[in-house]
Amino acid sequence: MAQSKNPKPASEWIEDEVPSKLPIIPLVSSVLFPGGVLSLQVGIDRNVRLLKSIPDEQNLIAAFCQKSGDKENPRPEDLSQIGVLAAIVQRLPLSSDRYQIFLQGRQRVELVHMLQQDPYFIGQLRDVAPKPIPKTVKVETLMNKAMSLFEKLVESDSKYSNELLNILRMNMAEGPDTFADLLSSFVNFPLEEKQLLLETVHPIERLEMLVDWIQRDLGKATFDKELQKQIQSSIDRRERDNYLREQLRVIQDELGDSSAADREADTYRDRVEVLPIAEEHKQTLRREVNRLSQLSPSSSDYSVIKGHLDTIFQIPWAEKTEDQLDLQKAEQILDQRHHGLEKVKERVLEFLAVLKLKGDLKGPILCFVGPPGVGKTSLGAAIADALGRKFVRMAVGGVTDESEIRGHRKTYIGAMPGKLIQSAIQVGVNNPLIMIDEIDKIGKDFRGDPSSALLEVLDPKQNHAFVDRYIEIPYDLSHTLFIATANMLDTIPSPLRDRMEVIRLSGYTENEKLAIATKHLIPELLENHGLDPNQVAFTDEALLSTIRDHTAESGVRNLERKLATVMRKVARKVASGAGQEQYAVDAKDLEAYLGLPSYEHEFAERHPEIGVTTGLAWTQYGGEIMFIEATRMAGSGRTTVTGQLGDVMRESVTAAYSYVRSKASDLEIADKVFTESDIHIHFPAGAIPKDGPSAGVAIATCIASVMGDRPVRHDVAMTGEITLRGKVLSVGGIKEKVMAAQRANIKTVLLPEGNRKDLTEVPEEVKKGLNFVFAARVEDVWKESLIPLYVARANDRKYDEAEYRAEQKGKQKKIDRERPEVR
Ligand SMILES: Nc1ncnc2c1ncn2[C@@H]1O[C@H](COP(=O)(O)OP(=O)(O)OP(=O)(O)O)[C@@H](O)[C@H]1O
Ligand SMILES: [Mg+2]
């Protein structure tokens, strides 16, 4: 409904005799004044009936404001006493029971008596139009005043259009009554005020009311404008987000209202009192709350303090879970969740037993070390379950800023507590098991040394009062059980390493992986993919092929991924309804699910080559085979080394080169070969940094091969450090290296004599297919790996294992005599 701005000029009106009885239409959200026009949508049943009952030629009705009651079903007492006689100037049917009508107000009438209530009102009416009053000076002044105030209002409030002023000016001559009614229909006053204007019959009284109220609105409009200006000047472009809050603040200041902030501060006060912390810290917090109550909620200080307090209330200062240290149950849980890992589980159970007897955690911290996907994290979670503790992972890999552990000072923008407090908040208890993941990848830079912060955290003598810089209140970490994980030991800062008891998880054999896949990974994946336990069955061949041809790893991470890929594809078939009930995955189906094998047994295609040796390396991903390549060209005795080597490895190259040169005559290499050629040694996977001395023998063999033109057996892999005198020294990671050799289908593994004892760690099933040779000197290595010169030459560098073995057995001496001349 809208009040029209363009009524018929009053002069065109025809004075109506007020009929003594008329149908009455109730108006719920507007007031119609004499001279005003109102557009109404009529859809309520009573009103539609009313309209239908009025013939087109008799178009007069009465409009009365409905002050109360039900819109659809008003009672007579819900209507105002004074209303307007109105003409229906137009009626447009919108549908069979909906009309749009235009009413034009004619004159004030009073409802004397309600003659009919249903189906619509019919009332007996009385004319209450005012008598014309003379235009005295007083009246004129009043009219002018109202006019000029209204002009100002139109100017300052964009809701009014300028057009209204023209209409008013045109009608000023009609006298105060018409003028006041027009003005009344223009102003945006509340409904009750408008009704009051209608009920005020005397034009001068009406004008006085109008002057008052316009003045009031004008004040409000000016205030709004000023508010706008004030805000505009105080906000920076970037602070536009704060616009609304700022507006609120100005309004609150204006109203002297800060009760919301006060209430908030009161809640905080109560919460501080119940915190289980020392009185001195409570005192600090009380001061903070007091400051909060004095600040405006929109200020940045307010949100900083509030954020700080909120964080403190979230910390589990004293919440605990009950420990349930039942060793038998613990063993059960560990066995249920993890296949194999016997020694590891044993060690863990011992640890738990000590924990149970001692009743405190003041012992060394366990650190699981091993390649990815061997179950370090999941073992930690299982231990937590066995103890009935909550588990939370805290990743410290790549952390180089001490503040990430110890928190940022409150004064920093965006300050936060450190990872420890965050973890505590996350689990919500103060005796969880926190797994410090990737402790070997923790860094250090100009922003301090995070490992020194960890040192304090892990120290049972200090950690009962760990102070986070943001929180500033000591937090007791002594009930927290810490377990660390790492891929490598070497990079863990040594003070940290000394605090920890290392438990190694070295990787799984094929059979172990097979069992893990069948017993753990597949059932879990089936469940995660919403498949039934028997819906997908893998044959052992399929699993072995997945393990061998589609993954090459120590753990089972990629295996899990590949199996998940198969599950997803099956799940899709099942979901689309296109598949059968059960799926058997055999080795021959794998290609359809996983594509071509990513790890071909490249070994099959390899053959002995000059200048390529197979080294065994131990990286954070477990054991790996690593090819070392060398090539020789005319030159002046220079060596180039590439492949991102560390200093230790470079020195190995220099030592190996010197040793090979010193043994030139034994190797039947003319000395000029060294002076007249350059060699380039490259360690492939050039993007991965490598270091350590354990490639010594492989490098020496590579140099001997390229200098002496003798191919290296491709099925031999080796590891060992060498000295300048050609001794082979023992190295680490034997188990992992041997397992990697087996994965790569190597036949012979060359190990330092000193590592013979380490072979006991290697699972039997891995050892079974391998031939082990232990070397005390580099010559032993050469004897086994370099194809003898005579064979190399006789066969035009083609090498045949059977022939070689046969020759080695009996013909050695004979051939030795026929040895071609030394170059
Ligand atoms: N012995 C095992 N028995 C059953 N499941 C295992 C075993 N070892 C690993 N898994 C499963 O393999 C997956 C990977 O293990 P997890 O995430 O614990 O490896 P991780 O050693 O922590 O690796 P990362 O060094 O990459 O963090 C998990 O789903 C885990 O349950
Ligand atoms: Mg992990």
PDB file of N, CA and C in Angstrom, residues 42 51-52 90-101:
ATOM      1  N   VAL A  42      -6.328  -5.573  -2.198  1.00  0.00           N
ATOM      2  CA  VAL A  42      -7.366  -6.176  -1.380  1.00  0.00           C
ATOM      3  C   VAL A  42      -7.408  -7.668  -1.648  1.00  0.00           C
ATOM      4  N   LEU A  51     -16.001  -5.297  -1.510  1.00  0.00           N
ATOM      5  CA  LEU A  51     -15.852  -4.669  -2.821  1.00  0.00           C
ATOM      6  C   LEU A  51     -16.884  -5.177  -3.807  1.00  0.00           C
ATOM      7  N   LYS A  52     -17.071  -6.524  -3.772  1.00  0.00           N
ATOM      8  CA  LYS A  52     -18.006  -7.109  -4.731  1.00  0.00           C
ATOM      9  C   LYS A  52     -19.427  -6.622  -4.512  1.00  0.00           C
ATOM     10  N   GLN A  90     -10.515   3.866  -8.667  1.00  0.00           N
ATOM     11  CA  GLN A  90     -10.190   2.849  -9.656  1.00  0.00           C
ATOM     12  C   GLN A  90     -10.175   1.496  -8.966  1.00  0.00           C
ATOM     13  N   ARG A  91     -10.682   0.482  -9.643  1.00  0.00           N
ATOM     14  CA  ARG A  91     -10.494  -0.866  -9.103  1.00  0.00           C
ATOM     15  C   ARG A  91     -10.044  -1.797 -10.221  1.00  0.00           C
ATOM     16  N   LEU A  92      -8.912  -2.479  -9.982  1.00  0.00           N
ATOM     17  CA  LEU A  92      -8.354  -3.381 -10.983  1.00  0.00           C
ATOM     18  C   LEU A  92      -8.401  -4.791 -10.422  1.00  0.00           C
ATOM     19  N   PRO A  93      -9.153  -5.703 -11.082  1.00  0.00           N
ATOM     20  CA  PRO A  93      -9.108  -7.088 -10.597  1.00  0.00           C
ATOM     21  C   PRO A  93      -7.742  -7.712 -10.917  1.00  0.00           C
ATOM     22  N   LEU A  94      -7.049  -8.229  -9.900  1.00  0.00           N
ATOM     23  CA  LEU A  94      -5.756  -8.879 -10.132  1.00  0.00           C
ATOM     24  C   LEU A  94      -5.975 -10.363 -10.389  1.00  0.00           C
ATOM     25  N   SER A  95      -6.988 -10.905  -9.706  1.00  0.00           N
ATOM     26  CA  SER A  95      -7.420 -12.284  -9.959  1.00  0.00           C
ATOM     27  C   SER A  95      -8.855 -12.324  -9.468  1.00  0.00           C
ATOM     28  N   SER A  96      -9.469 -13.525  -9.418  1.00  0.00           N
ATOM     29  CA  SER A  96     -10.875 -13.584  -9.066  1.00  0.00           C
ATOM     30  C   SER A  96     -11.125 -13.091  -7.634  1.00  0.00           C
ATOM     31  N   ASP A  97     -10.120 -13.218  -6.760  1.00  0.00           N
ATOM     32  CA  ASP A  97     -10.354 -12.784  -5.387  1.00  0.00           C
ATOM     33  C   ASP A  97      -9.273 -11.824  -4.914  1.00  0.00           C
ATOM     34  N   ARG A  98      -8.805 -11.025  -5.814  1.00  0.00           N
ATOM     35  CA  ARG A  98      -7.785 -10.056  -5.450  1.00  0.00           C
ATOM     36  C   ARG A  98      -7.952  -8.805  -6.301  1.00  0.00           C
ATOM     37  N   TYR A  99      -7.934  -7.647  -5.621  1.00  0.00           N
ATOM     38  CA  TYR A  99      -8.112  -6.399  -6.349  1.00  0.00           C
ATOM     39  C   TYR A  99      -7.034  -5.413  -5.977  1.00  0.00           C
ATOM     40  N   GLN A 100      -6.773  -4.540  -6.906  1.00  0.00           N
ATOM     41  CA  GLN A 100      -6.004  -3.354  -6.534  1.00  0.00           C
ATOM     42  C   GLN A 100      -6.976  -2.185  -6.653  1.00  0.00           C
ATOM     43  N   ILE A 101      -7.076  -1.391  -5.557  1.00  0.00           N
ATOM     44  CA  ILE A 101      -7.988  -0.242  -5.640  1.00  0.00           C
ATOM     45  C   ILE A 101      -7.263   1.035  -5.264  1.00  0.00           C
TER      46      ILE A 101
END
